[in-house]
mmCIF file of N, CA and C in Angstrom:
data_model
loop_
_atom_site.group_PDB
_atom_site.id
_atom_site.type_symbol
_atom_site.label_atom_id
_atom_site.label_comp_id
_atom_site.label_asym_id
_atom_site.label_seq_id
_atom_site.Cartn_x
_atom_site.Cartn_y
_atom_site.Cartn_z
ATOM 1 N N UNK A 1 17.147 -26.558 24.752
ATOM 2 C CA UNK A 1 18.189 -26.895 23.818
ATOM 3 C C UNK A 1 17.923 -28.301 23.286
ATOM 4 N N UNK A 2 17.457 -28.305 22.091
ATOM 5 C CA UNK A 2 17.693 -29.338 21.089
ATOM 6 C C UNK A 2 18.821 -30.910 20.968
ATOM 7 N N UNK A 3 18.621 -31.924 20.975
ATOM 8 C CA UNK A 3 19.968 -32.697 20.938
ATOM 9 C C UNK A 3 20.577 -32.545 19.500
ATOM 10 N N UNK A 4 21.389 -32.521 19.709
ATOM 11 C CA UNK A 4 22.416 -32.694 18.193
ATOM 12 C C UNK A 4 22.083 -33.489 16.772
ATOM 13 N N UNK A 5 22.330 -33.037 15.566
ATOM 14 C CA UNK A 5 21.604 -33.889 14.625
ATOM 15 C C UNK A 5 22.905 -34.966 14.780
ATOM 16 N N UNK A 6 22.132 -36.164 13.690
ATOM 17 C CA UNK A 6 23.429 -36.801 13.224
ATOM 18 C C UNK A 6 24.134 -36.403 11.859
ATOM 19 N N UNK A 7 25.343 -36.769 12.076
ATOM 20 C CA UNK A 7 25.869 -36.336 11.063
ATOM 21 C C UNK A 7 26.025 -37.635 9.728
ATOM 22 N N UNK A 8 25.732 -37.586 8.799
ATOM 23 C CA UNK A 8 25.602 -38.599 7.617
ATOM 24 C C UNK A 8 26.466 -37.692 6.577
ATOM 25 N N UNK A 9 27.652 -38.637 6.306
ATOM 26 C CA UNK A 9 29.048 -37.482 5.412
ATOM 27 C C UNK A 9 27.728 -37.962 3.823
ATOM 28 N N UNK A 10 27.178 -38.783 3.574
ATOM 29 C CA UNK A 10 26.279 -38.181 2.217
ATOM 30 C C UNK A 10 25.045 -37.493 2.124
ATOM 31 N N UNK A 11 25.030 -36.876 3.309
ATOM 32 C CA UNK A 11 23.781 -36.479 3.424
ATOM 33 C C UNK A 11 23.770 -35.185 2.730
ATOM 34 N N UNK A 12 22.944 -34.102 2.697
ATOM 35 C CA UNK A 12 22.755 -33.128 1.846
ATOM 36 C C UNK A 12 23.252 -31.561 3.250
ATOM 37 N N UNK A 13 24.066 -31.158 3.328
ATOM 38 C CA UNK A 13 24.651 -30.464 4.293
ATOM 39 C C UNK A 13 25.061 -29.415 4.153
ATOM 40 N N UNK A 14 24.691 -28.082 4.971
ATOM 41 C CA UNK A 14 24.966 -26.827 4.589
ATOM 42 C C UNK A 14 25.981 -26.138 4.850
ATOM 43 N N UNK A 15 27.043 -27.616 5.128
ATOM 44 C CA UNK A 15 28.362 -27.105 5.333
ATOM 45 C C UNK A 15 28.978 -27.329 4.029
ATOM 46 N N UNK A 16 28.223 -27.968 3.508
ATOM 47 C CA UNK A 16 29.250 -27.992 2.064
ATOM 48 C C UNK A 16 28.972 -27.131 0.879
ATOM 49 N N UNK A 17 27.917 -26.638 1.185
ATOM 50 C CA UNK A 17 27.084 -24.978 0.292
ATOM 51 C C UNK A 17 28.545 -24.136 1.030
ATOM 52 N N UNK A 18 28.515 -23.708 2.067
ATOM 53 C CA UNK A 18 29.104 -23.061 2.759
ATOM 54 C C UNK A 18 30.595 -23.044 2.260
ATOM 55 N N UNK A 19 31.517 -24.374 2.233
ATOM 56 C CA UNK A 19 32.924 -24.576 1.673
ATOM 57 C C UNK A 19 32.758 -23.959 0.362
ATOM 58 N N UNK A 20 31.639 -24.354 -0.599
ATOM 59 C CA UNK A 20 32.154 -24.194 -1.815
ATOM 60 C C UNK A 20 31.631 -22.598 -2.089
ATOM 61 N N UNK A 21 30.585 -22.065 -1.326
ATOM 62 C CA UNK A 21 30.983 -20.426 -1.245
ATOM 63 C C UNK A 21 32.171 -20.077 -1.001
ATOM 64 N N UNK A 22 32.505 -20.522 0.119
ATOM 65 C CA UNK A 22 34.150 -19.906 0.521
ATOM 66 C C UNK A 22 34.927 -20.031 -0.669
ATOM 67 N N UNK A 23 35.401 -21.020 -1.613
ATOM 68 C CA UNK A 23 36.174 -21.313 -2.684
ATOM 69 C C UNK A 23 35.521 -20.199 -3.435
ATOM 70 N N UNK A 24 34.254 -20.414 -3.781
ATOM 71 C CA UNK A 24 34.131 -19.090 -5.416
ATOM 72 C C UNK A 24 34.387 -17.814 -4.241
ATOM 73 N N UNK A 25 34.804 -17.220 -3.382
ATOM 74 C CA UNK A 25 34.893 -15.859 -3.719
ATOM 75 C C UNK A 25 36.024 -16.168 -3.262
ATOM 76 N N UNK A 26 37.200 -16.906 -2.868
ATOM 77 C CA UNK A 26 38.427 -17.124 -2.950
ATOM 78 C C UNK A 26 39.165 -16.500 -4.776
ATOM 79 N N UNK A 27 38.112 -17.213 -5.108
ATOM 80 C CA UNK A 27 38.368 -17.707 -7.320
ATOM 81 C C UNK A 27 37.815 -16.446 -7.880
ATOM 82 N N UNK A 28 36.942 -15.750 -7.143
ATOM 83 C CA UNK A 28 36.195 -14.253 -7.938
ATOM 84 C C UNK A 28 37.352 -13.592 -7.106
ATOM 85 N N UNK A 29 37.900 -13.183 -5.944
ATOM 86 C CA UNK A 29 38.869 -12.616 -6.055
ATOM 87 C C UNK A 29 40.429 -12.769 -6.412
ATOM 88 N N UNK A 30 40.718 -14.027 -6.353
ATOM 89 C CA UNK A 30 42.201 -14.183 -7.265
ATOM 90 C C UNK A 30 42.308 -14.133 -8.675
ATOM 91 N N UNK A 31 40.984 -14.240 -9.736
ATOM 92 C CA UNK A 31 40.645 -13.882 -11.008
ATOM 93 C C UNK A 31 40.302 -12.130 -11.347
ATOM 94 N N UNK A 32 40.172 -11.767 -9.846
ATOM 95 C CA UNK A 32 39.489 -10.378 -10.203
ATOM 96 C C UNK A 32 38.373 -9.936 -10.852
ATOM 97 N N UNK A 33 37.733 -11.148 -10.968
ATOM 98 C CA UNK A 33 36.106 -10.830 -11.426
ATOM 99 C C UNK A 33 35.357 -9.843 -10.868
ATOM 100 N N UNK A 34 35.244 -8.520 -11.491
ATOM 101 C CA UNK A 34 34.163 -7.619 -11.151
ATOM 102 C C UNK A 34 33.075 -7.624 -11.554
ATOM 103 N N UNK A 35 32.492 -7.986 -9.972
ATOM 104 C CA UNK A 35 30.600 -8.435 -9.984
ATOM 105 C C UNK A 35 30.279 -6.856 -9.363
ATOM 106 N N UNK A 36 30.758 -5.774 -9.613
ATOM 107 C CA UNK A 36 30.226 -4.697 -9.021
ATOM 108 C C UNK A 36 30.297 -5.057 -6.859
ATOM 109 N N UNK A 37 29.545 -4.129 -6.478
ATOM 110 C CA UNK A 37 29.550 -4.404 -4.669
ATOM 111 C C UNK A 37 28.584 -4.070 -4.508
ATOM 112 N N UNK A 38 28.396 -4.581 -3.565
ATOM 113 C CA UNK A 38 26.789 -4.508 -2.668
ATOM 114 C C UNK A 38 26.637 -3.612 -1.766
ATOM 115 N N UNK A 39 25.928 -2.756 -1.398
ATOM 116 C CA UNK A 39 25.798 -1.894 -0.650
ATOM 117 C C UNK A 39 26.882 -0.697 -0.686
ATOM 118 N N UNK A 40 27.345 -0.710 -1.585
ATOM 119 C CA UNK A 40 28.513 0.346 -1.957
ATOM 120 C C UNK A 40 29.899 0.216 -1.002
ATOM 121 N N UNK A 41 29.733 -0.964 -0.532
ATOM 122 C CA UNK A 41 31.168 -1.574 0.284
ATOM 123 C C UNK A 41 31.445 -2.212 0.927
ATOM 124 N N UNK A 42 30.871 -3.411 0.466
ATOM 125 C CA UNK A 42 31.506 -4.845 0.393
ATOM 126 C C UNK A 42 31.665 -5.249 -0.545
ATOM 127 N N UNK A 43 32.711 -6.181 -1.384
ATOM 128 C CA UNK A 43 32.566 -6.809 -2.231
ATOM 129 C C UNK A 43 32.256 -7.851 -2.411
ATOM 130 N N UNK A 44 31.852 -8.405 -3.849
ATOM 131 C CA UNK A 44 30.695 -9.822 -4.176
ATOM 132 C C UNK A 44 31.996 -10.614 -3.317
ATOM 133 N N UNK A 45 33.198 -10.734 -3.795
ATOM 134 C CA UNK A 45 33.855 -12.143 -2.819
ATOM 135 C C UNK A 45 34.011 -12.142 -1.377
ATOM 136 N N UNK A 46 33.736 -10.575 -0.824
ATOM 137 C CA UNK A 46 34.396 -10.668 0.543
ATOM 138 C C UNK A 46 32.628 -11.505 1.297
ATOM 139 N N UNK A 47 31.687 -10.677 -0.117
ATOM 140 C CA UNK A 47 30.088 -11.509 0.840
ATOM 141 C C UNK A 47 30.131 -13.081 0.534
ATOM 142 N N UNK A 48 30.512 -13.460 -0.474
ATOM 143 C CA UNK A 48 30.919 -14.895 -0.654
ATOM 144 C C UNK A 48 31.390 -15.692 0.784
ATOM 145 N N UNK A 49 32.433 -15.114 0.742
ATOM 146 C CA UNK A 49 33.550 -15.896 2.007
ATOM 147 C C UNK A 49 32.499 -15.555 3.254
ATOM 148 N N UNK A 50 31.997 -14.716 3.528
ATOM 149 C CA UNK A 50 31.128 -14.367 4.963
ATOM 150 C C UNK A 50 30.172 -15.510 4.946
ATOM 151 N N UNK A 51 29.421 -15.310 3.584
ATOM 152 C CA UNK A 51 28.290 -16.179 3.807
ATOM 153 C C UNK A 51 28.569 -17.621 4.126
ATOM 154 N N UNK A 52 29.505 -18.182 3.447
ATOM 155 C CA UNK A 52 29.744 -19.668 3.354
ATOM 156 C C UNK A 52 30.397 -20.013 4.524
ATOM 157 N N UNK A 53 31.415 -19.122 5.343
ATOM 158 C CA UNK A 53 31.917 -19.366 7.065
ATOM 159 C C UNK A 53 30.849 -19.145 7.601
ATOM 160 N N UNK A 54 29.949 -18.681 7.490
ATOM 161 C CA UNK A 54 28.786 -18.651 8.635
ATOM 162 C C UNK A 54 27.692 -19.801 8.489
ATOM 163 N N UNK A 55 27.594 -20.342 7.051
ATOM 164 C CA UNK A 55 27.033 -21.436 7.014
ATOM 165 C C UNK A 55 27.705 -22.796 7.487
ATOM 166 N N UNK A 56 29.062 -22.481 7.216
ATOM 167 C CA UNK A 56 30.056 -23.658 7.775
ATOM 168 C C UNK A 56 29.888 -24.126 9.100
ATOM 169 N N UNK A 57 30.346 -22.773 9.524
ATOM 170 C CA UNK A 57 29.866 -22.848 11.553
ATOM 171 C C UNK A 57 28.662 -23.274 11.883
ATOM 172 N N UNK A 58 27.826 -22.390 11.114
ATOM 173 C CA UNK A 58 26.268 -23.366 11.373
ATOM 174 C C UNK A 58 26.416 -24.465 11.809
ATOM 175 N N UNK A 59 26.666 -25.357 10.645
ATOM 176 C CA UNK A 59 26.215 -26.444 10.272
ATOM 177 C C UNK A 59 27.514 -27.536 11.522
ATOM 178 N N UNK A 60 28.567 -27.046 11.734
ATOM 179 C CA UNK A 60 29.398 -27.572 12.599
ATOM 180 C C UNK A 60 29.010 -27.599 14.110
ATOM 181 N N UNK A 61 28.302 -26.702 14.694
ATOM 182 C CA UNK A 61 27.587 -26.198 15.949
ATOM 183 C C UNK A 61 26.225 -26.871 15.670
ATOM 184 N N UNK A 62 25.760 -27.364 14.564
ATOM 185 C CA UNK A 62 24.697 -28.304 14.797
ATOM 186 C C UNK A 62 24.681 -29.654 14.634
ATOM 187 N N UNK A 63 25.673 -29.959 14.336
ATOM 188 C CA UNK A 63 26.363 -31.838 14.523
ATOM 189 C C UNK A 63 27.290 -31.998 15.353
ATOM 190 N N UNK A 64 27.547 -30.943 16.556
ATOM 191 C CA UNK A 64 28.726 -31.154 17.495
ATOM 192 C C UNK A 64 27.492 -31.074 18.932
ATOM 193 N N UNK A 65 27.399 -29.419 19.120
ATOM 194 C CA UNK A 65 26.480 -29.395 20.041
ATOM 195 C C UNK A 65 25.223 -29.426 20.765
ATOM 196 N N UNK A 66 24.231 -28.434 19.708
ATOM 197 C CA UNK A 66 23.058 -28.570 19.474
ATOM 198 C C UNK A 66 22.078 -28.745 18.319
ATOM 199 N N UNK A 67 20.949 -28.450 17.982
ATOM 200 C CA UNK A 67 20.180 -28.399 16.694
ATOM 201 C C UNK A 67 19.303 -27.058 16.904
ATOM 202 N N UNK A 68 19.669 -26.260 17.696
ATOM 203 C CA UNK A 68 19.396 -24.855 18.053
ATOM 204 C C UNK A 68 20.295 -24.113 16.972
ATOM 205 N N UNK A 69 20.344 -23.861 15.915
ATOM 206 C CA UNK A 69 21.387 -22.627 15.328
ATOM 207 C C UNK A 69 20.298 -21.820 14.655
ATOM 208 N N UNK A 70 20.960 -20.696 13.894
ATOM 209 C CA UNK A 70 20.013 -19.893 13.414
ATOM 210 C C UNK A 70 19.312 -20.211 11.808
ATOM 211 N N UNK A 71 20.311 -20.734 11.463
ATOM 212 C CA UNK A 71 19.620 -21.567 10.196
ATOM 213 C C UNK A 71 18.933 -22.546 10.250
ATOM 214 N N UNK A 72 18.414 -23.602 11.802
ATOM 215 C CA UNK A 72 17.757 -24.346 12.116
ATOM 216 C C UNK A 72 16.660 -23.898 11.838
ATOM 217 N N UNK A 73 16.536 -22.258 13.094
ATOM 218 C CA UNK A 73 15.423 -22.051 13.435
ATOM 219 C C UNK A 73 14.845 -21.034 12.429
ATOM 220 N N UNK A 74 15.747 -20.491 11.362
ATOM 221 C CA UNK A 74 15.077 -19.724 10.152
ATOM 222 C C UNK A 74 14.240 -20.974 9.378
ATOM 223 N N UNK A 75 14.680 -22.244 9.103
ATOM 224 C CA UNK A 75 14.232 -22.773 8.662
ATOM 225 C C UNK A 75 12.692 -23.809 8.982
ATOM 226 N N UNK A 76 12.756 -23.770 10.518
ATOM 227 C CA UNK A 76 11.505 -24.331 10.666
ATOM 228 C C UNK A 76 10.429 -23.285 11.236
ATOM 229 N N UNK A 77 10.601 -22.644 11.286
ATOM 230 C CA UNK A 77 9.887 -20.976 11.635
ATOM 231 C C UNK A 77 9.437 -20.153 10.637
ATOM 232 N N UNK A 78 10.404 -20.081 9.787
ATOM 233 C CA UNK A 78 9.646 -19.410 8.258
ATOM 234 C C UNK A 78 9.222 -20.105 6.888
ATOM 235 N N UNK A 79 10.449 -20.846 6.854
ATOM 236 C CA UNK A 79 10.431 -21.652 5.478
ATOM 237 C C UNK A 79 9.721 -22.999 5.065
ATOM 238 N N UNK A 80 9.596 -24.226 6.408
ATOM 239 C CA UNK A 80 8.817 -25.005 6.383
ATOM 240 C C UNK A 80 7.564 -24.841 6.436
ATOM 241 N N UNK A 81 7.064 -23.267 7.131
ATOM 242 C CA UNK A 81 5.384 -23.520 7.704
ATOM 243 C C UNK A 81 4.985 -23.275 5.924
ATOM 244 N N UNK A 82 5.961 -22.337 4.932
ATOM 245 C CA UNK A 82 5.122 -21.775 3.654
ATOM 246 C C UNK A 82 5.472 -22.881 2.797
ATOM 247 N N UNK A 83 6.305 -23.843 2.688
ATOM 248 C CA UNK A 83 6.430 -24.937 2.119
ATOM 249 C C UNK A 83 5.072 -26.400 2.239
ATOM 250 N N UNK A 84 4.244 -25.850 3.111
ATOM 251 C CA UNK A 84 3.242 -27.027 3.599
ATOM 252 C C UNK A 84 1.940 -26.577 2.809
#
């Protein structure tokens, strides 16, 4: 287990991707914007709100407890090695 990052409130943070998902499918469903559904049953806001609480938690479980989460380790496992 990893030690904890620090947390820097200007830093670039995937808890705040995460909040402002939560808000647009809050706003695509109180507008009623039909984006069609995904997989024939979910809808675009209910995947909105999923995605952005799960990035939220992420990112909260990796400035509280560890730097072990799954978006850590998607990210230095897949995405950094093809970025080099």
């Amino acid at each position: 287990m990893q030690a904890k990052v620090q947390f820097h409130w200007k830093g670039n943070h995937h808890a705040y991707y995460g909040i402002w998902l939560i808000f647009f499918g809050i706003f695509n469903n109180y507008m009623a914007i039909d984006n069609g559904e995904l997989a024939a049953t979910i809808p675009f806001w209910q995947l909105c709100i999923g995605i952005g609480a799960f990035m939220l938690v992420d990112d909260i479980i990796e400035h509280t407890l560890t730097a072990d989460t799954p978006l850590r380790i998607l990210y230095d496992k897949i995405i950094k090695p093809r970025l080099k």
